[in-house]
Amino acid sequence: MRWLIALVAGCLSGCSVGHYEYSQEAAKRVDMTVTGIPTVLGIGALGTTIPLTPEYSLTAAHVAKYSLYRVKAWHPECDIAVVYHKNKEANLPPPFRNSHIGDAVNLYGYSYISALPVASSGKNLINTTLANDWNKPGCVVVAANAGVVKGMSGGAVYNASDDTLAGVIVGYSSRIDDNQSGKTLYKNVALYVPYARFQTWLDGVVKS
C-alpha cells in the first residue's frame, strides 16, 4: 500500500476536522449510543449506530465496546461490529453500494460535544491504511474531505449520487502523508471503512 496515515484516527487526538452542521436528516438515518452523560465538557461517551435490520445495528467496533448494546459480531480485521438493537424503521436493511475514489459522499452521525445529529459532505480522496488497535493493516479505509467530530464514529457514509450506504465512519486524521517521500497529500480528512471491506462478513452475520 503506497499511502499511510501519518497520525492515528482523530478519535484519539483532537476534537474534529472540517465542516459539519446540525442535520435533521442525520437523525432519520442514524442513532445515538451513550455510555454516561455527554456534555459540552466532554463528560461521558457518545457514538453513533446505523439501523441495519429490525434486530441489529451496524457501528464501529470501538463504539460497540463501550456502548450499552450487546455485540452480535466483531469484524476480524476492521473497526466494525454488529450490535443487538431494536429498530422500527420501515425500510430496512438500507441499500448498500461500494463507492469509488472521486465520488461525492454524505456523512451522518452524532456530535460528542452537543449530542445533536450532524452531517457533512465531501468526496472520496484516497484509499489508505490506518494503524490503531481496531484496524489491522489488511483493512484499507477511505479518506474523504468531509467534516467529522467526535461522536460520529459508527455513523453512516452515503453515496450522494444514489443515496446508498457506502461505509461506516471510524475516525479522522489531521493529515495523510506519502509513505515514500513524506510529503503531506491531504489534511483534515474523515476516515471510513468502505462496504467492500465488510460486505461478505456482514451478509454472513445477518443470516446467522
mmCIF file of C-alpha atoms in Angstrom:
data_model
loop_
_atom_site.group_PDB
_atom_site.id
_atom_site.type_symbol
_atom_site.label_atom_id
_atom_site.label_comp_id
_atom_site.label_asym_id
_atom_site.label_seq_id
_atom_site.Cartn_x
_atom_site.Cartn_y
_atom_site.Cartn_z
ATOM 1 C CA MET A 1 0.000 0.000 0.000
ATOM 2 C CA ARG A 2 1.555 3.264 -1.123
ATOM 3 C CA TRP A 3 -0.189 5.645 1.238
ATOM 4 C CA LEU A 4 -0.032 5.645 5.021
ATOM 5 C CA ILE A 5 -1.904 7.631 7.616
ATOM 6 C CA ALA A 6 0.520 9.944 9.388
ATOM 7 C CA LEU A 7 -1.472 10.028 12.594
ATOM 8 C CA VAL A 8 -3.918 7.589 14.150
ATOM 9 C CA ALA A 9 -7.623 8.293 13.848
ATOM 10 C CA GLY A 10 -8.757 11.588 15.287
ATOM 11 C CA CYS A 11 -10.859 9.843 17.906
ATOM 12 C CA LEU A 12 -7.560 9.501 19.768
ATOM 13 C CA SER A 13 -6.415 13.124 19.430
ATOM 14 C CA GLY A 14 -8.118 16.424 18.711
ATOM 15 C CA CYS A 15 -11.840 17.014 18.533
ATOM 16 C CA SER A 16 -12.926 17.496 14.922
ATOM 17 C CA VAL A 17 -11.850 18.210 11.365
ATOM 18 C CA GLY A 18 -13.604 20.031 8.535
ATOM 19 C CA HIS A 19 -17.077 21.496 8.403
ATOM 20 C CA TYR A 20 -20.178 19.780 9.775
ATOM 21 C CA GLU A 21 -23.558 21.121 10.830
ATOM 22 C CA TYR A 22 -26.768 20.198 12.618
ATOM 23 C CA SER A 23 -28.913 17.924 10.471
ATOM 24 C CA GLN A 24 -32.464 16.613 10.868
ATOM 25 C CA GLU A 25 -31.671 14.181 8.060
ATOM 26 C CA ALA A 26 -28.934 12.632 10.191
ATOM 27 C CA ALA A 27 -31.486 11.925 12.921
ATOM 28 C CA LYS A 28 -33.515 9.918 10.388
ATOM 29 C CA ARG A 29 -30.570 7.781 9.284
ATOM 30 C CA VAL A 30 -28.544 7.039 12.424
ATOM 31 C CA ASP A 31 -28.987 6.604 16.177
ATOM 32 C CA MET A 32 -27.002 7.845 19.140
ATOM 33 C CA THR A 33 -25.483 5.465 21.657
ATOM 34 C CA VAL A 34 -24.370 6.736 25.063
ATOM 35 C CA THR A 35 -22.325 5.497 27.978
ATOM 36 C CA GLY A 36 -22.543 8.101 30.716
ATOM 37 C CA ILE A 37 -23.874 11.603 30.058
ATOM 38 C CA PRO A 38 -22.356 13.581 27.135
ATOM 39 C CA THR A 39 -21.847 17.273 27.899
ATOM 40 C CA VAL A 40 -20.003 20.248 26.456
ATOM 41 C CA LEU A 41 -17.279 19.500 28.997
ATOM 42 C CA GLY A 42 -16.717 16.099 27.436
ATOM 43 C CA ILE A 43 -18.031 14.034 30.347
ATOM 44 C CA GLY A 44 -19.356 10.656 29.313
ATOM 45 C CA ALA A 45 -19.053 8.873 25.990
ATOM 46 C CA LEU A 46 -21.076 9.007 22.818
ATOM 47 C CA GLY A 47 -21.095 7.276 19.469
ATOM 48 C CA THR A 48 -23.361 6.506 16.530
ATOM 49 C CA THR A 49 -25.082 3.381 15.216
ATOM 50 C CA ILE A 50 -26.733 2.608 11.861
ATOM 51 C CA PRO A 51 -30.064 0.726 11.828
ATOM 52 C CA LEU A 52 -29.475 -2.460 9.861
ATOM 53 C CA THR A 53 -32.417 -4.805 10.496
ATOM 54 C CA PRO A 54 -35.315 -4.779 12.986
ATOM 55 C CA GLU A 55 -32.966 -6.545 15.434
ATOM 56 C CA TYR A 56 -29.440 -5.315 14.619
ATOM 57 C CA SER A 57 -27.472 -2.126 14.088
ATOM 58 C CA LEU A 58 -24.084 -1.548 12.474
ATOM 59 C CA THR A 59 -21.402 0.561 14.143
ATOM 60 C CA ALA A 60 -17.679 0.990 14.723
ATOM 61 C CA ALA A 61 -16.126 -1.687 16.918
ATOM 62 C CA HIS A 62 -14.630 0.895 19.275
ATOM 63 C CA VAL A 63 -18.112 2.340 19.774
ATOM 64 C CA ALA A 64 -19.652 -1.095 20.328
ATOM 65 C CA LYS A 65 -17.104 -1.975 23.002
ATOM 66 C CA TYR A 66 -18.090 0.938 25.231
ATOM 67 C CA SER A 67 -21.796 1.106 24.423
ATOM 68 C CA LEU A 68 -24.582 -0.489 26.411
ATOM 69 C CA TYR A 69 -25.553 -2.717 23.489
ATOM 70 C CA ARG A 70 -24.791 -6.433 23.342
ATOM 71 C CA VAL A 71 -22.467 -7.279 20.454
ATOM 72 C CA LYS A 72 -23.548 -9.928 17.949
ATOM 73 C CA ALA A 73 -20.309 -9.991 15.921
ATOM 74 C CA TRP A 74 -16.923 -8.272 15.591
ATOM 75 C CA HIS A 75 -15.251 -7.897 12.214
ATOM 76 C CA PRO A 76 -11.942 -9.849 12.243
ATOM 77 C CA GLU A 77 -9.873 -7.044 10.656
ATOM 78 C CA CYS A 78 -11.830 -3.789 10.550
ATOM 79 C CA ASP A 79 -13.209 -1.387 13.143
ATOM 80 C CA ILE A 80 -16.744 -2.691 12.545
ATOM 81 C CA ALA A 81 -19.291 -4.505 14.713
ATOM 82 C CA VAL A 82 -22.933 -5.514 14.647
ATOM 83 C CA VAL A 83 -24.901 -4.932 17.862
ATOM 84 C CA TYR A 84 -28.332 -6.005 19.037
ATOM 85 C CA HIS A 85 -30.742 -3.075 18.829
ATOM 86 C CA LYS A 86 -34.493 -2.845 18.221
ATOM 87 C CA ASN A 87 -35.156 -0.713 15.141
ATOM 88 C CA LYS A 88 -38.588 0.387 13.947
ATOM 89 C CA GLU A 89 -37.582 1.907 10.611
ATOM 90 C CA ALA A 90 -39.696 0.604 7.739
ATOM 91 C CA ASN A 91 -37.049 0.495 5.014
ATOM 92 C CA LEU A 92 -34.549 -1.967 6.422
ATOM 93 C CA PRO A 93 -31.988 -3.086 5.563
ATOM 94 C CA PRO A 94 -30.634 0.079 3.916
ATOM 95 C CA PRO A 95 -29.373 -0.316 0.335
ATOM 96 C CA PHE A 96 -25.581 -0.689 0.148
ATOM 97 C CA ARG A 97 -23.232 0.107 -2.732
ATOM 98 C CA ASN A 98 -19.464 0.195 -2.999
ATOM 99 C CA SER A 99 -18.152 3.696 -3.579
ATOM 100 C CA HIS A 100 -15.232 4.885 -5.731
ATOM 101 C CA ILE A 101 -12.448 7.422 -5.441
ATOM 102 C CA GLY A 102 -13.752 10.807 -6.552
ATOM 103 C CA ASP A 103 -17.365 10.014 -5.677
ATOM 104 C CA ALA A 104 -19.340 12.524 -3.605
ATOM 105 C CA VAL A 105 -20.414 11.269 -0.178
ATOM 106 C CA ASN A 106 -22.568 12.463 2.716
ATOM 107 C CA LEU A 107 -21.673 11.639 6.322
ATOM 108 C CA TYR A 108 -24.184 11.352 9.179
ATOM 109 C CA GLY A 109 -23.634 10.933 12.908
ATOM 110 C CA TYR A 110 -23.967 12.485 16.352
ATOM 111 C CA SER A 111 -21.720 15.121 17.879
ATOM 112 C CA TYR A 112 -19.980 14.201 21.128
ATOM 113 C CA ILE A 113 -19.893 17.904 22.007
ATOM 114 C CA SER A 114 -23.572 18.759 21.570
ATOM 115 C CA ALA A 115 -25.248 15.302 21.448
ATOM 116 C CA LEU A 116 -27.077 16.560 18.335
ATOM 117 C CA PRO A 117 -27.334 14.880 14.908
ATOM 118 C CA VAL A 118 -24.852 16.333 12.421
ATOM 119 C CA ALA A 119 -23.918 15.900 8.770
ATOM 120 C CA SER A 120 -21.163 16.824 6.341
ATOM 121 C CA SER A 121 -20.384 16.384 2.657
ATOM 122 C CA GLY A 122 -17.271 15.804 0.597
ATOM 123 C CA LYS A 123 -15.688 13.365 -1.828
ATOM 124 C CA ASN A 124 -13.549 10.243 -1.597
ATOM 125 C CA LEU A 125 -9.868 11.158 -1.877
ATOM 126 C CA ILE A 126 -7.760 8.059 -1.454
ATOM 127 C CA ASN A 127 -7.547 4.530 -0.041
ATOM 128 C CA THR A 128 -5.155 4.297 2.878
ATOM 129 C CA THR A 129 -4.057 2.126 5.757
ATOM 130 C CA LEU A 130 -4.939 3.009 9.322
ATOM 131 C CA ALA A 131 -2.733 1.903 12.196
ATOM 132 C CA ASN A 132 -4.554 1.585 15.512
ATOM 133 C CA ASP A 133 -5.888 -1.027 17.933
ATOM 134 C CA TRP A 134 -9.081 -1.526 15.949
ATOM 135 C CA ASN A 135 -7.964 -1.743 12.327
ATOM 136 C CA LYS A 136 -5.496 -4.348 11.137
ATOM 137 C CA PRO A 137 -3.207 -3.445 8.188
ATOM 138 C CA GLY A 138 -5.307 -5.554 5.836
ATOM 139 C CA CYS A 139 -8.372 -3.368 6.374
ATOM 140 C CA VAL A 140 -7.891 -0.459 3.995
ATOM 141 C CA VAL A 141 -10.042 2.597 4.754
ATOM 142 C CA VAL A 142 -11.165 5.523 2.627
ATOM 143 C CA ALA A 143 -10.195 9.137 3.348
ATOM 144 C CA ALA A 144 -12.730 11.806 2.385
ATOM 145 C CA ASN A 145 -12.599 15.598 2.620
ATOM 146 C CA ALA A 146 -15.737 15.771 4.758
ATOM 147 C CA GLY A 147 -16.124 17.086 8.277
ATOM 148 C CA VAL A 148 -16.117 14.775 11.294
ATOM 149 C CA VAL A 149 -16.495 15.450 15.006
ATOM 150 C CA LYS A 150 -16.052 13.067 17.923
ATOM 151 C CA GLY A 151 -19.190 11.020 18.355
ATOM 152 C CA MET A 152 -19.699 10.434 14.626
ATOM 153 C CA SER A 153 -17.732 7.188 14.834
ATOM 154 C CA GLY A 154 -20.037 4.356 13.845
ATOM 155 C CA GLY A 155 -22.061 6.736 11.699
ATOM 156 C CA ALA A 156 -23.094 6.345 8.089
ATOM 157 C CA VAL A 157 -21.417 7.318 4.827
ATOM 158 C CA TYR A 158 -23.868 7.557 1.923
ATOM 159 C CA ASN A 159 -23.165 7.820 -1.785
ATOM 160 C CA ALA A 160 -24.546 11.213 -2.799
ATOM 161 C CA SER A 161 -25.481 10.092 -6.318
ATOM 162 C CA ASP A 162 -27.993 7.386 -5.387
ATOM 163 C CA ASP A 163 -28.350 7.567 -1.581
ATOM 164 C CA THR A 164 -26.881 4.127 -0.957
ATOM 165 C CA LEU A 165 -24.848 3.240 2.118
ATOM 166 C CA ALA A 166 -21.137 3.255 1.281
ATOM 167 C CA GLY A 167 -19.464 2.626 4.625
ATOM 168 C CA VAL A 168 -19.052 3.268 8.350
ATOM 169 C CA ILE A 169 -17.212 6.240 9.891
ATOM 170 C CA VAL A 170 -14.307 5.174 12.113
ATOM 171 C CA GLY A 171 -12.463 8.445 12.784
ATOM 172 C CA TYR A 172 -10.400 11.167 11.175
ATOM 173 C CA SER A 173 -6.828 12.337 10.723
ATOM 174 C CA SER A 174 -5.105 15.699 10.582
ATOM 175 C CA ARG A 175 -3.102 14.635 7.533
ATOM 176 C CA ILE A 176 -2.147 11.862 5.125
ATOM 177 C CA ASP A 177 1.482 11.641 4.068
ATOM 178 C CA ASP A 178 3.139 9.903 1.142
ATOM 179 C CA ASN A 179 4.826 6.878 2.687
ATOM 180 C CA GLN A 180 7.906 7.243 0.453
ATOM 181 C CA SER A 181 8.545 10.988 0.222
ATOM 182 C CA GLY A 182 6.915 12.064 3.484
ATOM 183 C CA LYS A 183 5.061 14.826 1.616
ATOM 184 C CA THR A 184 1.638 15.687 3.011
ATOM 185 C CA LEU A 185 -1.010 14.767 0.461
ATOM 186 C CA TYR A 186 -4.199 15.726 2.293
ATOM 187 C CA LYS A 187 -5.112 17.474 5.531
ATOM 188 C CA ASN A 188 -8.102 17.105 7.856
ATOM 189 C CA VAL A 189 -9.812 14.056 6.413
ATOM 190 C CA ALA A 190 -12.624 11.786 7.528
ATOM 191 C CA LEU A 191 -11.903 8.052 7.612
ATOM 192 C CA TYR A 192 -14.393 5.296 6.966
ATOM 193 C CA VAL A 193 -14.428 1.557 6.331
ATOM 194 C CA PRO A 194 -15.911 1.005 2.860
ATOM 195 C CA TYR A 195 -18.669 -1.527 2.233
ATOM 196 C CA ALA A 196 -16.299 -3.592 0.074
ATOM 197 C CA ARG A 197 -14.266 -4.431 3.199
ATOM 198 C CA PHE A 198 -17.137 -5.879 5.208
ATOM 199 C CA GLN A 199 -19.777 -6.938 2.659
ATOM 200 C CA THR A 200 -19.180 -10.700 2.808
ATOM 201 C CA TRP A 201 -18.760 -10.696 6.593
ATOM 202 C CA LEU A 202 -21.947 -8.667 7.100
ATOM 203 C CA ASP A 203 -24.006 -10.970 4.878
ATOM 204 C CA GLY A 204 -22.904 -13.923 6.985
ATOM 205 C CA VAL A 205 -23.606 -12.175 10.289
ATOM 206 C CA VAL A 206 -27.122 -11.128 9.339
ATOM 207 C CA LYS A 207 -28.004 -14.614 8.075
ATOM 208 C CA SER A 208 -26.596 -16.444 11.108
#
